[in-house]
């Protein structure tokens, strides 16, 4: 036995083989990576293509139709990057919130006992889920928002405009908060603090005496109702500067451009259809026995939902919901199709066309999306681990 | 049909069912059911599967709606009136075949959920009551565990404790031992026997004929949505009246 073991070649040792294969693969990968980099550098040098990130400090020289921070053509490519990034974050952030609200609503509607309601929800899901997103963006933009009449048809010349919709988008007044508005701000903040305190107090009281307190209603009153009252009492301290319709064009005011609206609507409604399915599946996955047991104990339907069904359904809903949030964020890159100035359209589009530094630009842009996605899923994983079910 | 002279004729009936009919779509599951239960009675309902025995007890706490006839529980008639249904469900506890514990709550939380939200008890009081009943079902040491960490028999005992925490006047058992491994059936039956000794009114759907013999003071045999026969256990087992009862008993007691 021992003799045979000794004479066997080391090549037959499984441990040795495992290490050998890993070393071979690692060596191959290093060689491939190195040759790609070397090749690229050699080729770029041969064609006189600049490298490095110095271009970020050069003047961009083009205008962007929408920016959340001050921007003018004299600014740098670095500034273009910021503007594009913020526009992407804006449409993705608002999109995620909107998609979640619509998705949960439609998902619950699909489970409704009411034939009309559940079928409406069903039709919504089937339509929005099964039409390509790019087509939906084009639909909202070219078929819905752009054919609206222009400002000259909608608004009378030399009028002040407080609210209006035209093919320029949604126009509203600019507003300035006057000094007295701080009363309202403080009321809102105090209302929130008070509501948090009240929530704790009512939990304690319920634990101690069993009495329940309508925290939600009183809280809404404190956070919304009271500030409105204070706002009115302090003399409605907001000054509106309306937009003006000139001879040919609109000036002043605030405009939400149709490109933003089209991308937002398409992203939110498309993703909401998927979220609705996730929510429906999550709720349906809860065994009906849970509802029956709650009923048999005398719990009301609202309490059953709050204490039994939703806590369990959320555990099923959260992981796929995360991937929908990631999808929405990544899909926002399709905004480039209708020239909404997101990161891809501005920084990896117009700017790249001018400066030609494709490698650096695309590397930066891809890193941005990668980081956004990893951050989102890290957050959702943390959230999920907090509510996980204990089994054994 | 065999009507029984009421053993405690002065006792108030706590459940009265009169000419009750129920359909699932076209299917007539319960036909002209008449049943009176007095306080402290222990009734075992048996019969072949699909005979409507589970549906019958599920009508008593309105997990199922009946279409014709009358059900009065604890002096309250079951109609669409939500207040009536809430009242009845507070007074009627139920134990299910598959336990239906809440997996995201600890054993203790399972037991205190309804007392806190329905009876509006202070948490400390609800927990004290829960511990008392967990001791009675002999698992106080599992209070902080989750249902997924317990065996089937332990889970069913928690389910019984959970129902008892609402301090119901009537307990319904829907095949409480059918989903259990054989070695766990006894621990659950023992708890039920002890409960019977406290004078609880119990309606039990089960195939455990030993339990029926020793605990029940009335056995009801159902088939095809009807009550075929009801009698005291010794009469029922030794001297069954109808052919269908005889057939059923011969099948179930063969081994």
XYZ file of C-alpha atoms in Angstrom:
647
model
C 0.000 0.000 0.000
C 2.535 2.567 1.180
C 4.893 1.555 -1.614
C 2.280 2.256 -4.242
C 1.404 5.574 -2.672
C 5.016 6.610 -2.791
C 5.540 5.653 -6.422
C 2.435 7.499 -7.683
C 3.289 10.714 -9.525
C 2.612 14.014 -7.785
C 0.411 14.875 -10.814
C -2.177 12.443 -9.450
C -2.412 14.262 -6.142
C -5.775 16.049 -6.058
C -4.510 18.787 -3.749
C -1.573 19.505 -6.051
C -3.820 19.541 -9.103
C -6.240 21.989 -7.545
C -3.465 24.465 -6.793
C -1.879 23.917 -10.189
C -5.113 24.695 -12.073
C -5.685 27.829 -10.058
C -2.179 29.045 -10.700
C -2.525 28.377 -14.428
C -5.802 30.312 -14.640
C -4.407 33.205 -12.620
C -1.341 33.387 -14.854
C -3.508 33.364 -17.968
C -5.695 36.183 -16.660
C -2.721 38.323 -15.681
C -1.184 37.825 -19.093
C -4.448 38.728 -20.865
C -4.998 41.849 -18.753
C -1.443 43.012 -19.178
C -1.485 42.499 -22.942
C -4.769 44.426 -23.299
C -3.394 47.381 -21.361
C -0.080 47.333 -23.181
C -1.753 47.013 -26.552
C -4.124 49.878 -25.822
C -1.354 52.190 -24.657
C 0.789 51.336 -27.686
C -2.087 51.903 -30.100
C -3.138 55.166 -28.479
C 0.413 56.441 -28.618
C 0.707 55.424 -32.266
C -2.446 57.445 -33.075
C -1.550 60.417 -30.911
C -4.534 59.968 -28.576
C -4.141 61.722 -25.266
C -4.569 59.800 -22.054
C -5.185 60.835 -18.466
C -7.870 62.758 -16.666
C -6.615 66.276 -17.348
C -9.501 66.873 -19.760
C -11.888 67.165 -16.804
C -10.532 70.672 -16.197
C -10.987 71.844 -19.768
C -13.827 74.054 -20.942
C -16.845 72.151 -22.238
C -18.253 74.926 -24.398
C -21.731 73.501 -24.925
C -24.982 74.296 -23.151
C -27.192 71.856 -21.236
C -30.944 72.382 -21.184
C -31.454 71.378 -17.569
C -29.159 71.475 -14.591
C -29.709 71.383 -10.851
C -26.512 73.336 -10.168
C -25.495 76.530 -11.976
C -23.954 75.652 -15.323
C -22.904 77.621 -18.394
C -20.964 76.671 -21.516
C -17.805 78.185 -20.054
C -17.693 75.509 -17.331
C -15.430 72.458 -17.404
C -16.069 68.842 -18.384
C -15.851 68.060 -14.691
C -18.850 70.328 -14.156
C -20.650 68.551 -17.019
C -20.065 65.311 -15.144
C -21.672 66.750 -11.986
C -24.646 68.131 -13.920
C -25.209 64.833 -15.727
C -24.804 62.787 -12.555
C -27.319 64.937 -10.666
C -29.818 64.711 -13.529
C -29.464 60.928 -13.530
C -29.885 60.772 -9.754
C -32.933 63.039 -9.941
C -34.795 60.992 -12.537
C -33.792 57.692 -10.906
C -34.616 58.868 -7.374
C -38.016 60.319 -8.223
C -38.598 57.306 -10.470
C -37.933 54.827 -7.654
C -40.348 56.609 -5.309
C -43.065 56.897 -7.961
C -42.603 53.298 -9.159
C -42.833 52.027 -5.580
C -46.066 53.903 -4.871
C -47.737 52.914 -8.152
C -46.360 49.368 -7.943
C -47.659 48.688 -4.431
C -51.020 50.227 -5.302
C -51.444 48.176 -8.478
C -50.149 45.035 -6.765
C -52.752 45.307 -4.022
C -55.432 46.203 -6.600
C -54.694 42.966 -8.443
C -55.648 41.044 -5.316
C -58.899 42.947 -4.916
C -62.189 41.049 -4.719
C -63.660 43.703 -7.019
C -63.688 42.364 -10.578
C -63.255 45.763 -12.245
C -60.395 46.841 -10.001
C -58.425 43.609 -10.293
C -58.844 43.486 -14.068
C -57.808 47.113 -14.506
C -54.651 46.338 -12.547
C -54.104 43.219 -14.614
C -54.404 45.129 -17.894
C -52.002 47.783 -16.614
C -49.393 45.184 -15.702
C -49.678 43.277 -18.977
C -49.375 46.409 -21.137
C -46.530 48.161 -19.351
C -44.511 45.045 -18.679
C -44.636 43.779 -22.236
C -43.756 46.876 -24.264
C -40.033 47.718 -24.593
C -38.954 50.531 -22.305
C -37.243 52.478 -25.083
C -40.508 52.494 -27.007
C -42.352 53.725 -23.941
C -39.910 56.612 -23.517
C -40.386 57.528 -27.187
C -44.166 57.192 -26.756
C -44.393 59.616 -23.847
C -42.017 62.016 -25.557
C -42.984 62.033 -29.222
C -46.613 60.924 -29.020
C -47.830 62.552 -25.812
C -45.730 65.500 -24.636
C -44.244 66.952 -27.832
C -47.527 67.192 -29.810
C -48.967 69.462 -27.109
C -49.555 72.974 -28.416
C -46.654 75.419 -28.128
C -46.577 78.279 -25.631
C -47.808 80.754 -28.236
C -51.020 78.785 -28.683
C -51.487 78.102 -24.993
C -50.609 81.424 -23.381
C -51.720 84.929 -24.283
C -48.969 87.382 -25.093
C -47.740 89.548 -22.212
C -49.482 87.567 -19.509
C -48.165 86.249 -16.246
C -48.330 82.484 -15.958
C -48.725 80.671 -12.651
C -49.397 77.250 -14.087
C -49.520 75.914 -17.614
C -48.728 72.899 -19.748
C -47.344 73.205 -23.253
C -44.842 71.400 -25.443
C -42.177 73.139 -23.345
C -43.282 71.075 -20.371
C -44.939 72.190 -17.145
C -44.480 75.868 -16.358
C -44.962 77.328 -12.891
C -43.901 80.385 -10.917
C -40.568 80.836 -9.259
C -40.984 81.212 -5.535
C -39.030 82.945 -2.817
C -39.508 82.080 0.850
C -39.817 85.244 2.905
C -38.425 85.697 6.402
C -41.647 84.713 8.184
C -41.606 81.329 6.453
C -39.172 80.095 9.110
C -42.182 79.794 11.466
C -43.672 77.207 9.144
C -40.352 75.361 8.785
C -39.979 75.169 12.553
C -43.555 73.981 12.952
C -42.943 71.147 10.513
C -39.730 70.121 12.278
C -41.375 70.297 15.704
C -44.352 68.356 14.326
C -42.050 65.560 13.171
C -40.210 65.455 16.509
C -43.479 65.511 18.395
C -44.897 62.690 16.293
C -41.826 60.521 16.919
C -42.169 61.196 20.633
C -45.896 60.498 20.495
C -45.274 57.204 18.702
C -42.933 56.094 21.504
C -45.291 57.340 24.185
C -48.263 55.499 22.678
C -46.250 52.275 22.414
C -45.334 52.573 26.092
C -48.893 53.396 27.028
C -50.232 50.440 25.072
C -47.717 48.166 26.780
C -48.667 49.549 30.172
C -52.418 50.001 29.936
C -53.486 48.332 26.695
C -55.046 51.521 25.350
C -54.338 52.439 21.733
C -53.809 55.927 20.383
C -54.490 57.144 16.797
C -50.853 58.115 16.151
C -51.220 58.292 12.369
C -54.098 60.770 12.344
C -52.714 63.009 15.065
C -49.260 62.808 13.470
C -50.598 63.858 10.058
C -52.381 66.744 11.746
C -49.157 67.843 13.461
C -46.920 67.506 10.407
C -49.310 68.807 7.736
C -52.330 70.482 9.313
C -50.614 72.649 11.926
C -47.904 73.983 9.553
C -50.623 75.025 7.075
C -52.373 76.922 9.862
C -49.126 78.610 10.956
C -48.305 79.378 7.324
C -51.626 81.182 6.882
C -51.432 82.932 10.278
C -47.935 84.241 9.557
C -49.285 85.894 6.419
C -48.573 83.246 3.769
C -44.915 84.296 3.460
C -44.112 82.969 0.002
C -43.533 85.297 -2.914
C -44.306 83.917 -6.348
C -42.704 85.319 -9.446
C -44.761 84.025 -12.342
C -43.381 83.116 -15.723
C -43.998 85.682 -18.459
C -45.199 85.088 -21.982
C -43.306 87.499 -24.206
C -43.747 88.154 -27.926
C -42.492 84.771 -28.961
C -41.358 82.929 -25.923
C -41.684 82.144 -22.262
C -39.321 83.704 -19.778
C -38.755 83.327 -16.052
C -40.649 80.910 -13.831
C -39.772 77.284 -13.370
C -40.163 74.763 -16.148
C -40.106 70.985 -15.891
C -38.906 69.963 -19.325
C -40.843 67.322 -21.321
C -37.683 65.207 -21.702
C -37.557 64.749 -17.931
C -41.274 64.027 -17.701
C -41.130 61.466 -20.517
C -38.191 59.576 -19.007
C -39.694 59.738 -15.522
C -43.121 58.494 -16.621
C -41.723 55.703 -18.764
C -39.253 54.476 -16.124
C -41.718 54.690 -13.239
C -44.716 53.131 -14.999
C -42.634 50.362 -16.596
C -40.913 49.424 -13.345
C -44.172 49.762 -11.389
C -45.654 46.935 -13.473
C -42.861 44.621 -12.308
C -43.100 45.832 -8.718
C -46.866 45.193 -8.789
C -46.190 41.566 -9.712
C -43.593 41.249 -6.938
C -46.002 42.700 -4.376
C -48.834 40.438 -5.510
C -46.620 37.361 -5.372
C -45.281 38.393 -1.957
C -48.717 38.741 -0.440
C -50.056 35.606 -2.113
C -47.092 33.613 -0.852
C -48.325 34.094 2.701
C -50.309 31.010 3.582
C -54.042 31.702 3.867
C -53.886 29.906 7.213
C -52.205 33.018 8.622
C -55.273 35.100 7.798
C -57.585 32.418 9.170
C -55.644 32.115 12.413
C -55.754 35.903 12.841
C -59.486 35.957 12.214
C -60.109 33.098 14.596
C -58.278 35.095 17.277
C -60.593 38.033 16.636
C -58.035 40.347 14.995
C -59.517 42.919 12.645
C -58.484 42.980 8.994
C -56.373 46.124 9.435
C -54.497 44.661 12.404
C -54.035 41.370 10.538
C -52.443 43.204 7.611
C -50.241 45.369 9.835
C -49.074 42.744 12.332
C -49.225 39.459 10.398
C -49.355 39.729 6.602
C -47.171 42.732 5.746
C -44.247 41.836 8.059
C -44.076 38.425 6.390
C -44.710 39.622 2.840
C -41.972 42.276 3.063
C -39.382 39.545 3.536
C -40.392 38.030 0.241
C -40.806 41.343 -1.547
C -37.556 43.118 -0.634
C -34.912 41.085 -2.533
C -36.646 41.236 -5.950
C -37.655 44.834 -5.237
C -33.960 45.664 -4.896
C -33.222 44.360 -8.351
C -36.088 46.450 -9.762
C -34.558 49.567 -8.185
C -31.229 48.644 -9.769
C -32.907 48.082 -13.118
C -34.635 51.430 -12.982
C -31.406 53.248 -12.199
C -29.518 51.518 -15.009
C -32.405 51.868 -17.459
C -32.346 55.624 -16.909
C -29.378 55.608 -19.315
C -31.963 55.166 -22.092
C -32.809 58.822 -21.469
C -30.104 59.574 -24.007
C -32.567 58.490 -26.711
C -34.608 61.676 -26.308
C -31.657 63.829 -25.248
C -32.610 64.182 -21.595
C -29.308 65.466 -20.234
C -28.438 62.584 -17.934
C -24.919 61.299 -17.311
C -24.840 59.229 -20.500
C -26.240 61.920 -22.798
C -24.022 64.719 -21.509
C -20.772 63.327 -20.140
C -20.549 60.101 -22.115
C -22.326 61.715 -25.092
C -21.760 65.300 -26.104
C -18.645 65.743 -23.969
C -17.088 62.510 -25.212
C -17.749 63.491 -28.835
C -15.783 66.674 -28.273
C -12.848 65.488 -26.249
C -12.515 61.994 -27.686
C -11.224 60.434 -24.456
C -13.442 57.414 -24.670
C -11.524 55.136 -22.349
C -11.480 57.503 -19.381
C -15.003 58.814 -19.926
C -16.588 55.400 -20.189
C -14.560 54.088 -17.270
C -15.820 56.939 -15.084
C -19.415 56.541 -16.267
C -19.431 52.787 -15.743
C -17.903 53.205 -12.301
C -20.701 55.596 -11.400
C -23.435 53.108 -12.334
C -21.558 50.276 -10.672
C -21.206 52.241 -7.422
C -24.849 53.333 -7.480
C -25.983 49.739 -7.913
C -23.658 48.348 -5.261
C -24.701 51.058 -2.792
C -28.385 50.348 -3.407
C -28.021 46.617 -2.962
C -25.822 47.050 0.115
C -28.544 49.161 1.679
C -31.304 46.733 0.722
C -29.296 43.738 1.985
C -28.802 45.476 5.305
C -32.525 46.240 5.457
C -33.412 42.662 4.536
C -31.123 41.128 7.132
C -32.881 43.184 9.785
C -36.279 41.646 9.032
C -35.203 38.083 8.198
C -37.177 35.124 9.501
C -35.619 32.944 12.211
C -35.716 29.266 11.271
C -33.951 26.942 13.655
C -81.612 10.680 13.087
C -80.989 10.023 16.694
C -81.802 12.857 19.088
C -80.292 12.753 22.470
C -81.952 13.489 25.763
C -80.012 16.489 27.009
C -77.815 15.361 29.893
C -77.690 18.796 31.508
C -81.125 19.965 30.508
C -81.018 23.028 32.721
C -77.741 24.286 31.207
C -77.924 27.133 28.709
C -77.139 26.166 25.131
C -74.007 28.095 24.131
C -74.223 27.136 20.467
C -77.530 26.735 18.626
C -77.583 25.739 14.976
C -80.949 25.417 13.243
C -81.689 24.171 9.741
C -78.316 25.398 8.535
C -77.364 24.886 4.878
C -74.168 25.736 3.074
C -73.025 25.459 -0.516
C -69.588 25.754 -2.118
C -70.766 26.958 -5.533
C -73.033 24.160 -6.736
C -71.831 21.716 -4.118
C -74.145 21.299 -1.132
C -71.632 20.767 1.726
C -73.893 21.076 4.751
C -77.525 19.961 4.663
C -80.146 20.958 7.230
C -77.776 20.878 10.196
C -79.394 21.061 13.641
C -77.094 21.137 16.630
C -77.238 22.398 20.182
C -74.224 22.537 22.449
C -74.472 23.369 26.137
C -71.764 24.853 28.312
C -69.117 22.322 29.309
C -70.039 19.770 26.655
C -67.239 17.954 24.896
C -68.233 16.865 21.420
C -66.201 14.794 19.001
C -67.210 15.011 15.339
C -66.071 12.222 13.062
C -66.850 10.974 9.611
C -65.217 10.218 6.271
C -63.213 12.953 4.566
C -65.359 15.387 2.622
C -68.322 14.830 4.903
C -68.375 18.500 5.964
C -67.170 18.171 9.554
C -64.422 20.796 9.252
C -66.756 23.123 7.383
C -69.313 22.761 10.154
C -67.005 23.907 12.938
C -65.548 26.632 10.695
C -69.090 28.014 10.375
C -69.236 28.424 14.144
C -66.589 31.177 14.132
C -67.552 32.416 10.675
C -64.397 31.329 8.862
C -67.064 30.013 6.498
C -70.397 31.683 5.801
C -73.594 29.667 5.844
C -76.311 30.525 3.348
C -79.482 29.278 5.042
C -80.622 28.717 8.593
C -79.447 30.172 11.853
C -76.310 29.950 13.984
C -76.379 31.529 17.438
C -73.165 31.473 19.452
C -73.010 32.810 23.002
C -76.358 34.510 22.473
C -75.233 36.312 19.309
C -76.537 35.385 15.878
C -73.925 35.122 13.119
C -74.914 37.411 10.250
C -72.981 39.851 8.089
C -72.828 42.197 11.081
C -69.109 42.648 11.765
C -69.701 43.512 15.425
C -71.463 40.175 15.912
C -68.655 38.310 14.157
C -66.019 40.078 16.279
C -67.890 39.204 19.456
C -68.170 35.539 18.517
C -64.519 35.278 17.472
C -63.419 36.753 20.792
C -65.324 34.045 22.650
C -64.440 31.118 20.370
C -60.892 29.810 20.107
C -59.720 27.595 17.279
C -56.845 25.169 16.775
C -55.931 24.203 13.217
C -54.551 21.079 11.627
C -51.467 22.948 10.430
C -51.013 25.052 13.616
C -50.921 28.356 11.677
C -48.575 29.987 14.150
C -47.126 33.359 13.133
C -43.560 32.480 12.045
C -42.206 36.021 12.409
C -43.196 36.287 16.078
C -41.773 34.478 19.094
C -43.899 31.951 20.944
C -44.662 34.566 23.592
C -45.556 37.193 20.971
C -47.807 34.671 19.241
C -49.669 34.323 22.511
C -49.890 38.027 23.378
C -50.771 39.453 19.929
C -54.523 39.001 20.166
C -54.909 39.856 23.881
C -53.001 43.108 23.249
C -54.773 44.115 20.032
C -58.223 42.656 20.598
C -58.688 42.589 24.385
C -56.537 45.723 24.729
C -54.626 44.270 27.635
C -51.444 45.857 28.984
C -48.385 44.038 27.676
C -47.223 42.878 31.118
C -50.638 41.420 31.892
C -50.867 39.710 28.496
C -47.393 38.226 28.992
C -48.260 36.963 32.459
C -51.391 35.272 31.090
C -49.389 33.843 28.202
C -46.781 32.361 30.541
C -49.532 30.818 32.622
C -50.972 29.022 29.592
C -47.545 28.110 28.221
C -46.911 26.437 31.558
C -50.212 24.630 31.299
C -49.193 23.226 27.891
C -45.751 22.495 29.413
C -43.460 24.629 27.261
C -42.776 27.841 29.215
C -39.050 27.425 28.459
C -39.716 27.888 24.724
C -41.330 31.323 25.138
C -38.532 33.264 23.441
C -38.092 30.852 20.526
C -39.656 31.159 17.090
C -42.196 28.598 15.837
C -39.722 27.360 13.190
C -37.432 26.190 16.002
C -40.051 23.918 17.583
C -41.269 20.387 16.807
C -44.754 19.828 15.422
C -46.153 18.712 18.757
C -44.677 21.733 20.512
C -46.062 24.037 17.827
C -49.556 22.617 18.244
C -49.341 23.068 22.014
C -48.313 26.709 21.459
C -51.320 27.068 19.146
C -53.585 25.780 21.916
C -51.994 28.177 24.427
C -52.379 31.037 21.932
C -56.108 30.389 21.696
C -56.518 30.022 25.451
C -54.846 33.394 26.055
C -57.997 35.014 24.675
C -59.851 33.214 27.476
C -62.506 31.832 25.159
C -65.705 30.141 26.318
C -65.623 27.601 23.489
C -62.696 25.826 21.820
C -62.850 24.390 18.302
C -60.268 21.811 17.220
C -59.965 21.077 13.488
C -58.064 17.769 13.217
C -55.421 18.955 15.707
C -53.300 15.810 15.506
C -53.596 14.896 11.818
C -50.420 16.703 10.758
C -48.300 15.318 13.594
C -45.792 12.497 13.709
C -47.208 9.557 15.720
C -44.931 10.067 18.728
C -46.146 13.663 19.110
C -49.866 12.924 19.043
C -49.959 11.930 22.687
C -48.464 15.158 24.058
C -51.119 17.187 22.241
C -53.975 14.871 23.275
C -52.776 15.038 26.889
C -53.050 18.824 26.816
C -56.538 18.545 25.338
C -57.612 16.055 28.010
C -56.396 18.400 30.734
C -58.294 21.224 29.078
C -61.434 19.094 29.061
C -60.990 18.525 32.787
C -61.210 22.285 33.385
C -64.759 22.240 32.038
C -64.073 23.956 28.707
C -66.765 23.585 26.041
C -65.007 21.743 23.198
C -65.888 20.713 19.661
C -63.231 18.426 18.235
C -62.989 17.115 14.692
C -60.684 14.123 14.950
C -60.058 10.521 14.010
C -58.606 9.748 17.451
C -61.303 7.358 18.618
C -59.501 6.664 21.896
C -59.801 10.359 22.710
C -63.496 10.256 21.759
C -64.118 7.296 24.069
C -62.447 8.791 27.119
C -63.119 12.516 26.812
C -66.247 13.150 24.775
C -69.711 13.189 26.255
C -71.219 13.102 22.775
C -69.950 11.728 19.465
C -71.394 13.024 16.202
C -71.039 11.088 12.977
C -71.325 13.052 9.754
C -71.496 11.849 6.171
C -72.366 13.625 2.940
C -73.006 16.955 4.701
C -75.491 15.563 7.192
C -75.432 14.585 10.839
C -76.191 10.865 10.532
C -75.981 9.832 14.130
C -75.096 11.230 17.533
C -74.828 9.458 20.844
C -72.872 8.982 24.024
C -69.488 7.439 23.231
C -70.139 3.959 24.657
C -73.482 3.718 22.837
C -71.969 5.131 19.681
C -69.087 2.662 19.533
C -70.851 -0.418 20.910
C -74.226 -0.017 19.317
C -74.093 2.119 16.172
C -77.515 2.613 14.610
C -77.010 3.380 10.916
C -75.241 1.258 8.335
C -73.001 4.105 7.320
C -71.785 4.515 10.895
C -71.118 0.790 11.137
C -69.150 0.855 7.896
C -67.134 3.871 9.001
C -66.364 2.371 12.398
C -65.354 -0.940 10.893
C -62.921 0.865 8.587
C -61.423 3.089 11.255
C -61.225 0.555 14.107
C -59.898 -2.367 12.055
C -56.410 -2.225 13.437
